[in-house]
Short mmCIF file of C-alpha atoms and ligand atoms in Angstrom, two decimals:
data_model
loop_
_atom_site.label_atom_id
_atom_site.label_comp_id
_atom_site.label_asym_id
_atom_site.label_seq_id
_atom_site.Cartn_x
_atom_site.Cartn_y
_atom_site.Cartn_z
CA MET A 1070 14.45 21.18 24.59
CA SER A 1071 13.57 23.53 21.72
CA ASN A 1072 15.48 24.45 18.62
CA GLU A 1073 15.49 27.32 16.15
CA ASN A 1074 13.63 25.23 13.55
CA ASP A 1075 10.50 25.07 15.72
CA GLN A 1076 8.85 28.09 14.14
CA LYS A 1077 9.86 27.50 10.52
CA PRO A 1078 7.25 26.30 8.00
CA ILE A 1079 7.38 22.70 6.78
CA CYS A 1080 6.57 23.67 3.19
CA GLU A 1081 9.02 26.39 2.21
CA ASP A 1082 9.60 27.63 -1.35
CA GLY A 1083 7.61 24.68 -2.68
CA VAL A 1084 9.72 22.10 -0.84
CA ILE A 1085 8.51 19.91 2.04
CA LYS A 1086 11.24 20.01 4.66
CA GLY A 1087 11.13 16.41 5.87
CA ARG A 1088 14.36 16.73 7.78
CA ARG A 1089 13.12 19.82 9.62
CA LEU A 1090 9.89 18.09 10.68
CA SER A 1091 11.76 14.92 11.56
CA ASN A 1092 14.15 16.85 13.81
CA ARG A 1093 11.21 18.50 15.53
CA ILE A 1094 9.56 15.12 16.21
CA ARG A 1095 12.82 13.53 17.32
CA THR A 1096 13.48 16.35 19.77
CA GLY A 1097 9.98 15.81 21.19
CA VAL A 1098 10.59 12.06 21.51
CA GLN A 1099 13.94 12.69 23.22
CA ASP A 1100 12.29 15.04 25.74
CA GLU A 1101 9.52 12.54 26.50
CA VAL A 1102 11.97 9.66 26.83
CA GLU A 1103 14.10 11.69 29.25
CA ALA A 1104 11.05 12.48 31.41
CA LEU A 1105 9.78 8.87 31.43
CA VAL A 1106 13.19 7.41 32.23
CA ALA A 1107 13.54 9.88 35.11
CA LYS A 1108 10.11 8.82 36.39
CA HIS A 1109 10.30 5.04 35.93
CA GLY A 1110 14.04 4.33 35.97
CA ILE A 1111 13.68 2.05 32.92
CA SER A 1112 15.06 2.89 29.46
CA PRO A 1113 13.15 2.08 26.27
CA LYS A 1114 14.83 -0.54 24.14
CA LEU A 1115 14.52 -1.39 20.44
CA VAL A 1116 15.78 -4.72 19.07
CA THR A 1117 16.30 -5.13 15.32
CA VAL A 1118 16.78 -8.33 13.36
CA ILE A 1119 18.24 -8.77 9.88
CA VAL A 1120 18.41 -12.16 8.17
CA GLY A 1121 21.12 -12.18 5.47
CA GLY A 1122 23.55 -9.44 4.57
CA ASP A 1123 21.60 -7.10 2.30
CA PRO A 1124 23.70 -3.89 2.31
CA GLY A 1125 20.61 -1.66 1.95
CA SER A 1126 18.93 -3.27 4.97
CA GLU A 1127 22.13 -2.97 6.99
CA MET A 1128 22.45 0.71 6.18
CA TYR A 1129 18.81 1.48 7.09
CA VAL A 1130 19.07 -0.46 10.35
CA ARG A 1131 22.31 1.33 11.30
CA MET A 1132 20.48 4.63 10.82
CA LYS A 1133 17.63 3.40 13.03
CA HIS A 1134 20.08 2.51 15.82
CA LYS A 1135 21.94 5.81 15.59
CA ALA A 1136 18.70 7.81 15.77
CA SER A 1137 17.38 5.66 18.63
CA ASN A 1138 20.50 6.12 20.72
CA LYS A 1139 20.44 9.88 20.12
CA ALA A 1140 16.87 9.95 21.48
CA GLY A 1141 17.86 8.02 24.62
CA ILE A 1142 16.51 4.68 23.33
CA LEU A 1143 18.75 1.67 23.93
CA SER A 1144 19.16 -0.71 21.03
CA ASP A 1145 20.35 -4.19 20.28
CA HIS A 1146 20.78 -5.99 16.97
CA HIS A 1147 20.68 -9.60 15.78
CA GLY A 1148 22.39 -10.09 12.41
CA LEU A 1149 21.49 -13.65 11.40
CA PRO A 1150 22.95 -15.67 8.52
CA GLU A 1151 20.99 -15.95 5.24
CA ASP A 1152 20.29 -19.67 5.87
CA THR A 1153 18.67 -19.11 9.30
CA SER A 1154 15.64 -21.39 9.57
CA GLN A 1155 12.14 -20.03 10.10
CA GLU A 1156 11.97 -22.06 13.31
CA ASP A 1157 15.11 -20.40 14.72
CA LEU A 1158 13.82 -16.95 13.81
CA LEU A 1159 10.48 -17.72 15.50
CA LYS A 1160 12.38 -18.85 18.61
CA LEU A 1161 14.28 -15.56 18.70
CA ILE A 1162 11.04 -13.59 18.37
CA ASP A 1163 9.48 -15.59 21.18
CA LYS A 1164 12.50 -14.81 23.37
CA LEU A 1165 12.28 -11.09 22.58
CA ASN A 1166 8.50 -11.09 23.17
CA ASN A 1167 9.13 -12.47 26.65
CA ASP A 1168 12.06 -10.20 27.51
CA GLU A 1169 10.63 -7.34 29.54
CA THR A 1170 13.67 -5.16 28.92
CA VAL A 1171 12.71 -5.12 25.19
CA HIS A 1172 9.92 -2.70 24.21
CA GLY A 1173 10.18 -2.69 20.41
CA ILE A 1174 10.99 -5.44 17.89
CA LEU A 1175 11.73 -4.71 14.24
CA VAL A 1176 12.48 -7.49 11.74
CA GLN A 1177 13.89 -5.76 8.69
CA LEU A 1178 12.19 -6.75 5.42
CA PRO A 1179 12.55 -8.32 2.96
CA LEU A 1180 13.31 -11.73 4.45
CA PRO A 1181 14.95 -14.55 2.48
CA LYS A 1182 12.50 -16.51 0.32
CA HIS A 1183 12.53 -19.65 2.51
CA ILE A 1184 11.01 -17.69 5.40
CA ASP A 1185 7.28 -16.89 5.48
CA GLU A 1186 7.14 -13.17 6.22
CA LYS A 1187 3.50 -13.37 7.38
CA LYS A 1188 4.37 -16.00 10.02
CA ILE A 1189 7.28 -13.95 11.35
CA ILE A 1190 5.43 -10.63 11.49
CA GLY A 1191 2.41 -12.39 12.98
CA ALA A 1192 4.56 -13.82 15.79
CA ILE A 1193 5.69 -10.41 17.08
CA ASP A 1194 3.82 -9.24 20.21
CA PRO A 1195 1.50 -6.45 18.91
CA LEU A 1196 2.57 -4.30 21.88
CA LYS A 1197 6.19 -4.51 20.68
CA ASP A 1198 5.43 -4.34 16.93
CA VAL A 1199 7.01 -0.94 16.23
CA ASP A 1200 6.53 -1.45 12.46
CA GLY A 1201 2.75 -1.67 12.87
CA PHE A 1202 2.66 -4.68 10.52
CA SER A 1203 1.22 -7.32 12.88
CA PRO A 1204 -2.39 -8.52 12.35
CA THR A 1205 -3.66 -6.70 15.47
CA ASN A 1206 -2.12 -3.40 14.40
CA ILE A 1207 -3.33 -3.75 10.79
CA TYR A 1208 -6.83 -4.48 12.13
CA ARG A 1209 -6.71 -1.31 14.26
CA LEU A 1210 -5.60 0.69 11.21
CA PHE A 1211 -8.46 -0.83 9.17
CA TYR A 1212 -10.98 0.38 11.78
CA GLY A 1213 -9.33 3.79 12.19
CA GLY A 1214 -8.00 3.43 15.74
CA GLU A 1215 -4.34 2.72 15.03
CA LYS A 1216 -1.85 2.74 17.90
CA LEU A 1217 1.40 1.73 16.22
CA SER A 1218 1.35 2.43 12.48
CA ALA A 1219 3.84 1.69 9.73
CA ALA A 1220 6.63 4.25 9.86
CA THR A 1221 6.83 5.32 6.21
CA PRO A 1222 3.07 5.83 5.60
CA HIS A 1223 2.73 7.42 9.04
CA GLY A 1224 5.59 9.79 8.16
CA ILE A 1225 3.81 10.73 4.93
CA VAL A 1226 0.51 11.65 6.60
CA THR A 1227 2.39 13.46 9.37
CA MET A 1228 4.00 15.63 6.67
CA LEU A 1229 0.55 16.29 5.17
CA ASP A 1230 -0.78 17.22 8.64
CA ALA A 1231 2.16 19.62 9.07
CA ILE A 1232 1.32 21.50 5.86
CA GLY A 1233 -2.35 21.90 6.84
CA MET A 1234 -3.66 18.86 4.94
CA ASP A 1235 -4.94 16.89 7.92
CA ASP A 1236 -8.45 16.75 6.46
CA LEU A 1237 -8.43 15.53 2.86
CA SER A 1238 -12.19 15.87 2.23
CA SER A 1239 -12.81 16.44 -1.50
CA LYS A 1240 -9.12 15.74 -2.25
CA HIS A 1241 -8.02 12.94 -4.52
CA ALA A 1242 -4.93 11.07 -3.30
CA VAL A 1243 -3.16 8.82 -5.81
CA ILE A 1244 -0.64 6.28 -4.52
CA ILE A 1245 1.75 4.56 -6.93
CA ASN A 1246 2.67 1.51 -4.85
CA ARG A 1247 0.80 -1.49 -3.47
CA SER A 1248 3.37 -2.91 -1.03
CA THR A 1249 2.54 -4.01 2.50
CA ILE A 1250 5.17 -1.56 3.83
CA VAL A 1251 4.01 1.60 2.03
CA GLY A 1252 0.99 1.49 -0.31
CA LYS A 1253 -1.47 -0.71 1.56
CA PRO A 1254 -1.20 0.91 5.04
CA LEU A 1255 -1.22 4.35 3.38
CA ILE A 1256 -4.61 3.63 1.76
CA PHE A 1257 -6.21 3.44 5.22
CA LEU A 1258 -4.33 6.39 6.72
CA LEU A 1259 -5.52 8.56 3.80
CA LEU A 1260 -9.07 7.17 3.85
CA ASN A 1261 -9.22 7.88 7.59
CA ARG A 1262 -8.44 11.53 6.68
CA ASN A 1263 -11.39 11.55 4.22
CA ALA A 1264 -9.36 11.40 1.00
CA THR A 1265 -10.66 9.77 -2.16
CA VAL A 1266 -7.93 7.22 -2.75
CA THR A 1267 -6.70 5.60 -5.97
CA VAL A 1268 -3.92 3.01 -5.97
CA CYS A 1269 -1.77 2.51 -9.06
CA HIS A 1270 0.99 -0.07 -9.55
CA SER A 1271 3.16 -1.78 -12.14
CA ARG A 1272 0.13 -3.28 -13.94
CA THR A 1273 -1.82 -0.01 -14.16
CA ALA A 1274 -2.53 1.13 -17.72
CA ASP A 1275 -2.13 4.81 -18.61
CA LEU A 1276 -0.54 5.95 -15.32
CA PRO A 1277 -0.54 9.68 -16.29
CA SER A 1278 -4.35 9.67 -16.59
CA PHE A 1279 -4.45 8.94 -12.84
CA THR A 1280 -1.49 11.03 -11.68
CA ARG A 1281 -2.93 14.13 -13.41
CA GLN A 1282 -6.03 13.88 -11.20
CA ALA A 1283 -4.05 13.80 -7.95
CA ASP A 1284 -4.27 16.59 -5.39
CA VAL A 1285 -1.85 14.45 -3.38
CA LEU A 1286 0.47 12.17 -5.35
CA VAL A 1287 2.57 9.63 -3.45
CA THR A 1288 5.06 7.75 -5.56
CA ALA A 1289 7.16 4.76 -4.49
CA ILE A 1290 8.11 3.15 -7.81
CA GLY A 1291 11.82 2.91 -7.07
CA ARG A 1292 12.94 1.60 -10.43
CA ARG A 1293 15.53 4.23 -11.36
CA LYS A 1294 18.91 2.58 -11.51
CA SER A 1295 21.04 5.65 -12.18
CA GLU A 1296 20.84 9.43 -12.25
CA ASP A 1297 20.65 9.21 -16.06
CA ASP A 1298 17.47 7.10 -16.21
CA SER A 1299 14.49 9.00 -17.52
CA PHE A 1300 12.38 10.50 -14.74
CA TYR A 1301 9.07 8.80 -14.06
CA ILE A 1302 7.12 11.76 -12.72
CA SER A 1303 7.54 14.79 -14.96
CA PRO A 1304 5.56 18.07 -14.74
CA ASP A 1305 3.14 16.97 -17.51
CA MET A 1306 2.10 14.06 -15.26
CA ILE A 1307 0.93 16.23 -12.35
CA LYS A 1308 -1.89 18.62 -11.66
CA GLU A 1309 -1.05 22.31 -11.06
CA GLY A 1310 -0.83 22.89 -7.29
CA ALA A 1311 -0.56 19.18 -6.33
CA VAL A 1312 1.38 17.96 -3.32
CA VAL A 1313 3.94 15.41 -4.49
CA ILE A 1314 5.54 12.95 -2.06
CA ASP A 1315 8.48 10.93 -3.37
CA VAL A 1316 9.14 7.82 -1.26
CA SER A 1317 11.80 6.20 -3.44
CA THR A 1318 15.40 6.05 -2.33
CA PRO A 1319 18.17 6.62 -3.08
CA LEU A 1320 17.31 8.24 -6.43
CA GLY A 1321 13.67 9.28 -6.19
CA ASP A 1322 10.92 8.93 -8.83
CA VAL A 1323 10.31 12.60 -9.49
CA ASP A 1324 11.91 15.21 -11.74
CA PHE A 1325 12.26 17.36 -8.64
CA GLU A 1326 13.42 20.68 -10.07
CA ALA A 1327 10.88 20.66 -12.92
CA VAL A 1328 7.95 19.48 -10.77
CA LYS A 1329 8.75 22.07 -8.09
CA GLY A 1330 7.62 24.85 -10.43
CA LYS A 1331 4.17 23.30 -10.92
CA ALA A 1332 3.41 21.54 -7.63
CA LYS A 1333 2.32 23.33 -4.47
CA CYS A 1334 4.89 21.32 -2.53
CA VAL A 1335 7.22 18.43 -3.32
CA THR A 1336 9.47 16.31 -1.10
CA PRO A 1337 13.19 16.19 -1.89
CA VAL A 1338 15.21 12.96 -2.03
CA PRO A 1339 17.12 12.82 0.23
CA GLY A 1340 15.66 14.95 3.03
CA GLY A 1341 11.95 14.20 2.59
CA VAL A 1342 10.27 10.93 3.48
CA GLY A 1343 13.46 9.14 4.66
CA PRO A 1344 14.05 11.24 7.80
CA MET A 1345 10.32 11.07 8.59
CA THR A 1346 10.38 7.27 8.55
CA ILE A 1347 13.08 7.30 11.20
CA ALA A 1348 11.20 9.86 13.32
CA MET A 1349 7.98 7.81 13.21
CA LEU A 1350 9.83 4.65 14.21
CA LEU A 1351 11.20 6.45 17.28
CA ARG A 1352 7.69 7.71 18.06
CA ASN A 1353 6.44 4.11 17.84
CA VAL A 1354 9.20 2.84 20.15
CA LEU A 1355 8.29 5.55 22.66
CA ASP A 1356 4.57 4.71 22.39
CA ALA A 1357 5.26 0.97 22.72
CA TYR A 1358 7.46 1.61 25.79
CA SER A 1359 4.87 3.92 27.39
CA ALA A 1360 2.13 1.30 26.93
CA GLN A 1361 4.32 -1.42 28.47
CA ILE A 1362 5.59 0.46 31.51
CA SER A 1363 2.21 1.93 32.46
N1 GUN B 2240 12.13 -2.60 4.77
C1 GUN B 2240 11.91 -1.42 4.13
N2 GUN B 2240 11.20 -0.56 4.90
C2 GUN B 2240 10.97 -1.22 6.07
C3 GUN B 2240 10.27 -0.86 7.25
O1 GUN B 2240 9.71 0.23 7.40
N3 GUN B 2240 10.25 -1.82 8.23
C4 GUN B 2240 10.83 -3.05 8.07
N4 GUN B 2240 10.74 -3.91 9.08
N5 GUN B 2240 11.47 -3.41 6.98
C5 GUN B 2240 11.55 -2.50 5.98
#
């Protein structure tokens, strides 16, 4: 299946078209799923788990299901109460690990404080770990042979690839985030593309002195509470011609309109990293399914 967006550039008028690239990847996933289901007679299946009723998590997971189903991926969801014990959650993961109709498992983070996230993520079968967070998949990323990699960082480097920045030799990439979901996996994905990588975070002094050096600036601060808050990343904080990737939702970290005039390319919020995260998750589910049925 092809669509009219196939030929259009991903960076257009200084804006990285995350939705356009996401649609392209999702169409490719849908085509591959269709062919594999026709060949093997088994549909890929993603199972998500949320513990507690965080509205943000519920919204993101709903989007993941909708996109999966559109791509021909079956999905199931376990919404567990906030007071679910770690033991019960581990039992559920064990059951899903052993269910051969399930190809991908995603436990939405964060988890309630009484549950040890490391134990839960570590219990997921690496073959079904479509988040790429399990020890085996982190180890593969560390050595540069990743199979399933974290959706948001993977979406970011896929956008860079699509605008001709697949080799970042002599480029300085600055990440403002040190989380296990975004910043830490992104360090390795960028290093593996030969970037010089600097990581900044809430305890970094003089942030602009780093951001002004960035050829690629990835920001995931996420502290804006309203449209009226001052912008974190203003044009005076970036280098002329930089590529600026804004991971934060729903409000973004970047003064988009002002930065657009100075950057080579900047991602919009919404329509930038968010749709790419979904596309990379679907890619991971397809890859996990392919590995398990072959
Ligand atoms: N919470 C925020 N982003 C993510 C993600 O990519 N995966 C999971 N499992 N939880 C998240």
